[in-house]
Tab-separated table of C-alpha atoms in Angstrom:
chain	number	residue	atom	x	y	z
E	250	UNK	CA	17.568	2.173	-1.562
E	251	UNK	CA	18.399	-1.524	-1.410
E	252	UNK	CA	17.306	-4.617	-3.313
E	253	UNK	CA	19.064	-7.907	-2.711
E	254	UNK	CA	22.816	-7.266	-2.615
E	255	UNK	CA	22.694	-3.858	-4.297
E	256	UNK	CA	22.568	-0.499	-2.486
E	257	UNK	CA	22.120	2.753	-4.409
E	258	UNK	CA	22.169	6.294	-3.033
E	259	UNK	CA	22.567	9.961	-4.061
E	260	UNK	CA	25.900	11.716	-3.677
E	261	UNK	CA	26.066	15.490	-4.109
E	262	UNK	CA	28.776	16.993	-6.336
E	263	UNK	CA	27.908	20.618	-5.611
E	264	UNK	CA	24.871	22.701	-4.665
E	265	UNK	CA	22.987	21.756	-7.849
E	266	UNK	CA	24.424	18.522	-9.217
E	267	UNK	CA	24.503	14.933	-7.927
E	268	UNK	CA	25.362	11.407	-9.059
E	269	UNK	CA	24.170	7.945	-8.007
E	270	UNK	CA	26.559	5.660	-6.143
E	271	UNK	CA	26.105	1.867	-6.276
E	272	UNK	CA	27.551	-0.716	-3.891
E	273	UNK	CA	27.471	-4.496	-4.392
E	274	UNK	CA	27.463	-6.158	-0.970
E	275	UNK	CA	28.529	-9.557	-2.342
E	276	UNK	CA	31.533	-8.366	-4.333
E	277	UNK	CA	32.402	-5.212	-2.396
E	278	UNK	CA	32.527	-3.239	-5.661
E	279	UNK	CA	31.515	0.399	-6.073
E	280	UNK	CA	30.223	2.020	-9.258
E	281	UNK	CA	28.362	5.188	-10.200
E	282	UNK	CA	25.831	6.688	-12.607
E	283	UNK	CA	26.737	10.176	-13.714
E	284	UNK	CA	25.821	12.551	-16.534
E	285	UNK	CA	26.941	15.768	-18.155
E	286	UNK	CA	27.997	19.023	-16.583
E	287	UNK	CA	24.371	20.181	-16.144
E	288	UNK	CA	22.862	16.885	-14.964
E	289	UNK	CA	21.700	15.976	-11.482
E	290	UNK	CA	20.477	12.460	-10.599
E	291	UNK	CA	18.046	11.948	-7.715
E	292	UNK	CA	15.368	9.686	-6.192
E	293	UNK	CA	16.620	6.230	-7.215
E	294	UNK	CA	14.447	3.105	-7.023
E	295	UNK	CA	15.857	-0.367	-7.632
E	296	UNK	CA	14.485	-3.788	-8.582
E	297	UNK	CA	16.739	-6.611	-9.766
E	298	UNK	CA	19.142	-5.301	-12.399
E	299	UNK	CA	17.239	-2.067	-13.035
E	300	UNK	CA	17.584	1.316	-11.348
E	301	UNK	CA	14.970	4.003	-12.081
E	302	UNK	CA	15.743	7.616	-11.213
E	303	UNK	CA	14.953	11.239	-12.042
E	304	UNK	CA	17.469	13.245	-14.087
E	305	UNK	CA	17.331	17.025	-13.814
E	306	UNK	CA	18.917	19.390	-16.310
E	307	UNK	CA	19.894	22.160	-13.875
E	308	UNK	CA	20.462	24.585	-16.758
E	309	UNK	CA	17.104	24.055	-18.506
E	310	UNK	CA	15.168	23.158	-15.342
E	311	UNK	CA	13.621	20.046	-16.961
E	312	UNK	CA	13.246	16.608	-15.423
E	313	UNK	CA	12.825	13.176	-16.979
E	314	UNK	CA	12.629	9.531	-16.030
E	315	UNK	CA	15.734	7.433	-16.680
E	316	UNK	CA	16.735	3.782	-16.288
E	317	UNK	CA	20.084	2.096	-15.785
E	318	UNK	CA	20.810	-1.608	-16.278
E	319	UNK	CA	23.365	-2.951	-13.805
E	320	UNK	CA	24.466	-5.553	-16.364
E	321	UNK	CA	25.763	-2.768	-18.616
E	322	UNK	CA	29.038	-1.045	-17.849
E	323	UNK	CA	28.065	2.464	-18.809
E	324	UNK	CA	25.131	4.598	-19.741
E	325	UNK	CA	21.466	4.891	-19.016
E	326	UNK	CA	18.327	5.395	-21.072
E	327	UNK	CA	15.862	8.271	-21.015
E	328	UNK	CA	12.264	7.585	-22.006
E	329	UNK	CA	10.672	9.731	-24.694
E	330	UNK	CA	7.602	11.432	-23.297
E	331	UNK	CA	8.572	10.526	-19.732
E	332	UNK	CA	9.158	14.106	-18.646
E	333	UNK	CA	8.108	14.697	-15.061
E	334	UNK	CA	6.635	17.913	-13.610
E	335	UNK	CA	8.272	20.126	-11.005
E	336	UNK	CA	5.794	18.822	-8.401
E	337	UNK	CA	6.367	15.092	-8.471
E	338	UNK	CA	7.243	12.014	-6.476
E	339	UNK	CA	10.071	9.500	-6.944
E	340	UNK	CA	9.461	6.628	-9.380
E	341	UNK	CA	8.802	3.065	-8.256
E	342	UNK	CA	9.996	-0.094	-9.983
E	343	UNK	CA	9.182	-3.787	-9.657
E	344	UNK	CA	10.576	-6.226	-12.200
E	345	UNK	CA	10.046	-4.751	-15.679
E	346	UNK	CA	7.319	-2.360	-14.509
E	347	UNK	CA	8.030	1.268	-13.636
E	348	UNK	CA	5.507	3.845	-12.403
E	349	UNK	CA	6.062	7.560	-12.056
E	350	UNK	CA	4.228	10.880	-11.893
E	351	UNK	CA	4.070	12.511	-15.325
E	352	UNK	CA	2.131	15.308	-16.994
E	353	UNK	CA	-0.570	14.432	-19.535
E	354	UNK	CA	-1.563	16.469	-22.612
E	355	UNK	CA	-4.072	18.501	-20.569
E	356	UNK	CA	-1.416	19.540	-18.062
E	357	UNK	CA	-2.598	17.303	-15.239
E	358	UNK	CA	-0.250	15.266	-13.067
E	359	UNK	CA	-1.129	11.609	-13.624
E	360	UNK	CA	0.402	8.258	-12.792
E	361	UNK	CA	2.158	6.585	-15.724
E	362	UNK	CA	3.518	3.093	-16.151
E	363	UNK	CA	6.117	1.440	-18.372
E	364	UNK	CA	4.619	-2.003	-19.020
E	365	UNK	CA	7.741	-3.473	-20.597
E	366	UNK	CA	11.169	-1.924	-20.226
E	367	UNK	CA	12.477	-3.793	-23.280
E	368	UNK	CA	9.825	-2.388	-25.633
E	369	UNK	CA	9.524	1.065	-24.035
E	370	UNK	CA	5.734	0.753	-23.889
E	371	UNK	CA	4.181	3.279	-21.539
E	372	UNK	CA	0.918	5.062	-20.899
E	373	UNK	CA	-1.494	6.584	-18.408
E	374	UNK	CA	-2.784	4.367	-15.629
E	375	UNK	CA	-5.932	6.422	-14.933
E	376	UNK	CA	-6.682	9.806	-16.537
E	377	UNK	CA	-8.258	12.359	-14.179
E	378	UNK	CA	-8.381	16.115	-13.739
E	379	UNK	CA	-6.640	15.691	-10.412
E	380	UNK	CA	-3.111	15.574	-9.103
E	381	UNK	CA	-1.877	11.999	-8.761
E	382	UNK	CA	1.237	11.642	-6.634
E	383	UNK	CA	3.153	9.061	-4.549
E	384	UNK	CA	2.853	6.099	-6.996
E	385	UNK	CA	4.114	2.676	-5.960
E	386	UNK	CA	4.023	-0.755	-7.611
E	387	UNK	CA	4.367	-4.394	-6.584
E	388	UNK	CA	3.500	-7.250	-8.911
E	389	UNK	CA	0.184	-6.450	-10.608
E	390	UNK	CA	-0.865	-3.732	-8.135
E	391	UNK	CA	-0.274	0.027	-8.513
E	392	UNK	CA	-1.238	2.495	-5.780
E	393	UNK	CA	-1.227	6.299	-5.752
E	394	UNK	CA	-2.783	9.327	-4.059
E	395	UNK	CA	-5.414	11.486	-5.771
E	396	UNK	CA	-5.125	14.987	-4.308
E	397	UNK	CA	-8.063	16.502	-6.157
E	398	UNK	CA	-8.266	19.448	-8.601
E	399	UNK	CA	-5.395	21.864	-9.071
E	400	UNK	CA	-3.285	24.012	-10.040
E	401	UNK	CA	-4.445	25.670	-6.817
E	402	UNK	CA	-2.336	24.790	-3.776
E	403	UNK	CA	-2.080	21.036	-3.480
E	404	UNK	CA	-3.313	19.628	-0.158
E	405	UNK	CA	-1.080	17.351	1.842
E	406	UNK	CA	-2.759	13.986	1.695
E	407	UNK	CA	-5.368	12.577	-0.656
E	408	UNK	CA	-7.591	9.634	-1.576
E	409	UNK	CA	-5.797	6.312	-2.007
E	410	UNK	CA	-6.422	4.475	-5.297
E	411	UNK	CA	-5.307	1.076	-6.528
E	412	UNK	CA	-5.126	-0.413	-10.025
E	413	UNK	CA	-4.973	-4.176	-10.628
E	414	UNK	CA	-3.101	-4.765	-13.892
E	415	UNK	CA	-4.445	-8.315	-14.182
E	416	UNK	CA	-8.140	-7.436	-13.909
E	417	UNK	CA	-7.966	-3.821	-15.090
E	418	UNK	CA	-10.021	-2.754	-12.043
E	419	UNK	CA	-9.350	0.682	-10.511
E	420	UNK	CA	-10.892	1.518	-7.151
E	421	UNK	CA	-10.533	3.766	-4.125
E	422	UNK	CA	-9.548	1.992	-0.912
E	423	UNK	CA	-9.306	4.856	1.597
E	424	UNK	CA	-12.036	6.402	3.737
E	425	UNK	CA	-11.167	10.091	3.332
E	426	UNK	CA	-8.793	12.543	1.700
E	427	UNK	CA	-6.043	12.611	4.310
E	428	UNK	CA	-3.975	9.592	3.298
E	429	UNK	CA	-0.204	9.832	2.879
E	430	UNK	CA	2.820	7.768	1.779
E	431	UNK	CA	1.196	4.582	0.332
E	432	UNK	CA	3.414	1.543	-0.196
E	433	UNK	CA	2.387	-1.772	-1.757
E	434	UNK	CA	4.118	-5.141	-1.448
E	435	UNK	CA	2.700	-8.499	-2.429
E	436	UNK	CA	-0.848	-8.801	-1.064
E	437	UNK	CA	-0.769	-5.695	1.144
E	438	UNK	CA	-0.876	-1.891	1.051
E	439	UNK	CA	0.205	0.281	3.986
E	440	UNK	CA	-0.271	4.027	4.365
E	441	UNK	CA	-0.427	6.842	6.906
E	442	UNK	CA	-3.848	8.201	7.879
E	443	UNK	CA	-3.609	11.848	8.949
E	444	UNK	CA	-7.299	12.750	9.244
E	445	UNK	CA	-7.406	13.337	12.993
E	446	UNK	CA	-4.957	14.656	15.536
E	447	UNK	CA	-3.205	11.276	15.636
E	448	UNK	CA	-1.454	9.586	12.733
E	449	UNK	CA	-2.298	5.916	12.323
E	450	UNK	CA	-0.799	3.253	10.074
E	451	UNK	CA	-3.423	1.414	8.002
E	452	UNK	CA	-3.074	-1.929	6.265
E	453	UNK	CA	-5.196	-3.188	3.362
E	454	UNK	CA	-5.143	-6.795	2.121
E	455	UNK	CA	-5.894	-8.161	-1.354
E	456	UNK	CA	-6.375	-11.697	-0.022
E	457	UNK	CA	-9.709	-13.046	-1.219
E	458	UNK	CA	-9.376	-16.816	-1.012
E	459	UNK	CA	-10.226	-19.110	1.875
E	460	UNK	CA	-12.827	-21.388	3.402
E	461	UNK	CA	-16.475	-20.534	3.952
E	462	UNK	CA	-16.962	-19.379	7.554
E	463	UNK	CA	-20.767	-19.250	7.401
E	464	UNK	CA	-21.264	-22.700	8.865
E	465	UNK	CA	-23.033	-24.366	11.789
E	466	UNK	CA	-20.115	-23.373	14.039
E	467	UNK	CA	-21.635	-19.905	14.580
E	468	UNK	CA	-21.243	-18.522	18.109
E	469	UNK	CA	-17.973	-20.383	18.406
E	470	UNK	CA	-16.459	-22.797	20.875
E	471	UNK	CA	-15.340	-22.493	24.475
E	472	UNK	CA	-12.550	-20.008	25.006
E	473	UNK	CA	-13.918	-17.123	22.933
E	474	UNK	CA	-15.997	-14.404	24.558
E	475	UNK	CA	-17.427	-11.074	23.344
E	476	UNK	CA	-15.531	-8.386	25.228
E	477	UNK	CA	-16.060	-4.604	25.510
E	478	UNK	CA	-12.301	-4.016	25.601
E	479	UNK	CA	-11.160	-0.472	24.839
E	480	UNK	CA	-9.370	0.062	21.559
E	481	UNK	CA	-5.578	0.048	22.059
E	482	UNK	CA	-3.840	3.368	21.508
E	483	UNK	CA	-1.210	1.780	19.262
E	484	UNK	CA	-2.366	-0.566	16.524
E	485	UNK	CA	-2.293	-1.492	12.862
E	486	UNK	CA	-5.689	-1.565	11.185
E	487	UNK	CA	-6.958	-3.005	7.933
E	488	UNK	CA	-9.369	-0.599	6.271
E	489	UNK	CA	-11.849	-1.546	3.542
E	490	UNK	CA	-15.508	-1.394	2.480
E	491	UNK	CA	-18.088	-4.128	1.916
E	492	UNK	CA	-21.500	-4.873	0.407
E	493	UNK	CA	-24.230	-7.221	1.619
E	494	UNK	CA	-23.354	-10.872	1.130
E	495	UNK	CA	-19.661	-10.199	0.488
E	496	UNK	CA	-16.818	-11.584	2.606
E	497	UNK	CA	-13.336	-10.068	2.952
E	498	UNK	CA	-10.485	-12.326	4.085
E	499	UNK	CA	-7.386	-11.540	6.147
E	500	UNK	CA	-4.624	-13.535	7.787
E	501	UNK	CA	-1.990	-13.049	10.476
E	502	UNK	CA	0.860	-14.961	12.063
E	503	UNK	CA	1.591	-13.753	15.639
E	504	UNK	CA	5.249	-13.044	16.239
E	505	UNK	CA	5.152	-14.782	19.607
E	506	UNK	CA	2.964	-17.164	21.585
E	507	UNK	CA	0.513	-15.282	23.792
E	508	UNK	CA	-2.095	-16.096	26.424
E	509	UNK	CA	-4.861	-14.382	24.455
E	510	UNK	CA	-5.666	-12.636	21.196
E	511	UNK	CA	-8.235	-9.857	20.828
E	512	UNK	CA	-10.010	-8.860	17.617
E	513	UNK	CA	-12.036	-5.756	16.832
E	514	UNK	CA	-14.340	-4.937	13.911
E	515	UNK	CA	-15.950	-1.494	13.487
E	516	UNK	CA	-18.252	-0.134	10.798
E	517	UNK	CA	-19.879	3.171	9.947
E	518	UNK	CA	-23.660	2.701	9.678
E	519	UNK	CA	-25.815	1.542	12.592
E	520	UNK	CA	-28.575	0.062	10.406
E	521	UNK	CA	-26.064	-2.378	8.899
E	522	UNK	CA	-24.782	-5.564	10.479
E	523	UNK	CA	-21.403	-7.162	9.929
E	524	UNK	CA	-19.995	-10.328	11.424
E	525	UNK	CA	-16.445	-11.159	12.428
E	526	UNK	CA	-15.167	-14.732	11.962
E	527	UNK	CA	-11.868	-16.142	13.196
E	528	UNK	CA	-10.191	-19.505	12.552
E	529	UNK	CA	-7.201	-20.522	14.678
E	530	UNK	CA	-4.220	-22.509	13.331
E	531	UNK	CA	-5.780	-25.536	15.068
E	532	UNK	CA	-9.050	-25.160	13.118
E	533	UNK	CA	-11.245	-23.709	15.886
E	534	UNK	CA	-13.876	-21.304	14.542
E	535	UNK	CA	-15.549	-18.307	16.218
E	536	UNK	CA	-18.204	-16.071	14.642
E	537	UNK	CA	-19.613	-12.982	16.360
E	538	UNK	CA	-21.837	-10.030	15.483
E	539	UNK	CA	-23.639	-7.299	17.472
E	540	UNK	CA	-26.331	-9.776	18.544
E	541	UNK	CA	-23.687	-12.013	20.094
E	542	UNK	CA	-21.998	-9.309	22.169
E	543	UNK	CA	-25.324	-7.719	23.159
E	544	UNK	CA	-24.111	-4.207	22.394
E	545	UNK	CA	-25.580	-2.475	19.340
E	546	UNK	CA	-22.620	-0.127	18.745
E	547	UNK	CA	-21.464	-0.928	15.176
E	548	UNK	CA	-18.539	-2.866	16.630
E	549	UNK	CA	-17.642	-6.436	17.527
E	550	UNK	CA	-14.809	-7.202	19.925
E	551	UNK	CA	-13.778	-10.694	20.924
E	552	UNK	CA	-10.975	-12.101	23.042
E	553	UNK	CA	-9.746	-15.666	22.584
E	554	UNK	CA	-8.079	-17.079	25.691
E	555	UNK	CA	-5.609	-19.923	25.812
E	556	UNK	CA	-7.749	-22.243	27.938
E	557	UNK	CA	-6.283	-25.190	26.026
E	558	UNK	CA	-2.671	-25.447	24.991
E	559	UNK	CA	-3.511	-26.003	21.326
E	560	UNK	CA	-5.850	-23.036	20.748
E	561	UNK	CA	-3.200	-20.312	20.651
E	562	UNK	CA	-0.358	-22.337	19.229
E	563	UNK	CA	1.889	-20.859	16.553
E	564	UNK	CA	0.734	-20.645	12.950
E	565	UNK	CA	-1.512	-18.679	10.623
E	566	UNK	CA	-4.847	-17.290	11.794
E	567	UNK	CA	-7.576	-16.524	9.258
E	568	UNK	CA	-10.053	-13.676	9.752
E	569	UNK	CA	-13.187	-12.902	7.730
E	570	UNK	CA	-15.521	-9.892	7.679
E	571	UNK	CA	-18.982	-10.593	6.239
E	572	UNK	CA	-21.692	-8.130	5.244
E	573	UNK	CA	-24.825	-9.663	6.773
E	574	UNK	CA	-27.176	-6.696	6.345
E	575	UNK	CA	-25.757	-3.774	4.372
E	576	UNK	CA	-27.535	-0.946	2.577
E	577	UNK	CA	-25.382	-0.311	-0.473
E	578	UNK	CA	-21.731	-0.241	0.558
E	579	UNK	CA	-20.237	0.737	3.916
E	580	UNK	CA	-16.746	1.316	5.315
E	581	UNK	CA	-15.225	-0.767	8.099
E	582	UNK	CA	-11.912	-1.474	9.763
E	583	UNK	CA	-10.602	-4.536	11.552
E	584	UNK	CA	-7.593	-5.076	13.812
E	585	UNK	CA	-6.124	-7.574	16.247
E	586	UNK	CA	-3.789	-7.217	19.210
């Protein structure tokens, strides 16, 4: 693991025990975190001056969450009540917030958080009678997988949940129970979807600010055409759900100048209608729905060609998905290539 100039990794002592090695890139100094003769340290996560890790007592077979401050020469702290179960995932740390998989009073694996390292305040994020694994944190967002009831054999993959510490809102953001390896950073969550034969990388955005696309510019300007292009075999998709009248916002910055950009929006219910809106860095606006492309297939695909030098210039593109006619709440995904 690496954060800034600090690299931390696990080094085995023997078949059962291990220590954590630390390397400072700027100073070239090495240090270590080690314990007693029955201790093994594994699964480090680092943020700033703090390293979170799992300590195992190989004699007793117990595990607990520990923290080490790089500003201190020696020692580490163990958190009372932060014992972790045998089936667990590595902790995640961002600033003074740490999340990990712990066991609640009912014996269920739940996601826990330390709100403030200095005060040792911790608690459950969301109590359920399900196995919660693979927690990750960035800023005010915590993500984890809910694998459903147990202690029967745990499935590989689950439903992806997110908790916003600022608003207190907890919601599911995945379409099925075959999600794996969620990671959150800033305004985005990425994860692996393993529902079908292929594994796809999905991307979810928290961005919800921007300009109103529902203007008189509907049907766009020259250079944008509805296109029945096939879906590329390799892609990154944003997955979400939407209700009537709502608008979800996304943004992208192409890594290189191209002759054209294609966008695709798909949804799950034929009686519903969504629209796809795109604003170029130059301020050009295009808005399309199934009526515009003449193909009632729960999908909108558009290609924007560089007929003028300024249309596809470098910069940030803004994309919006709007629920025009939606019964309840439906799932959709959007991508560009």
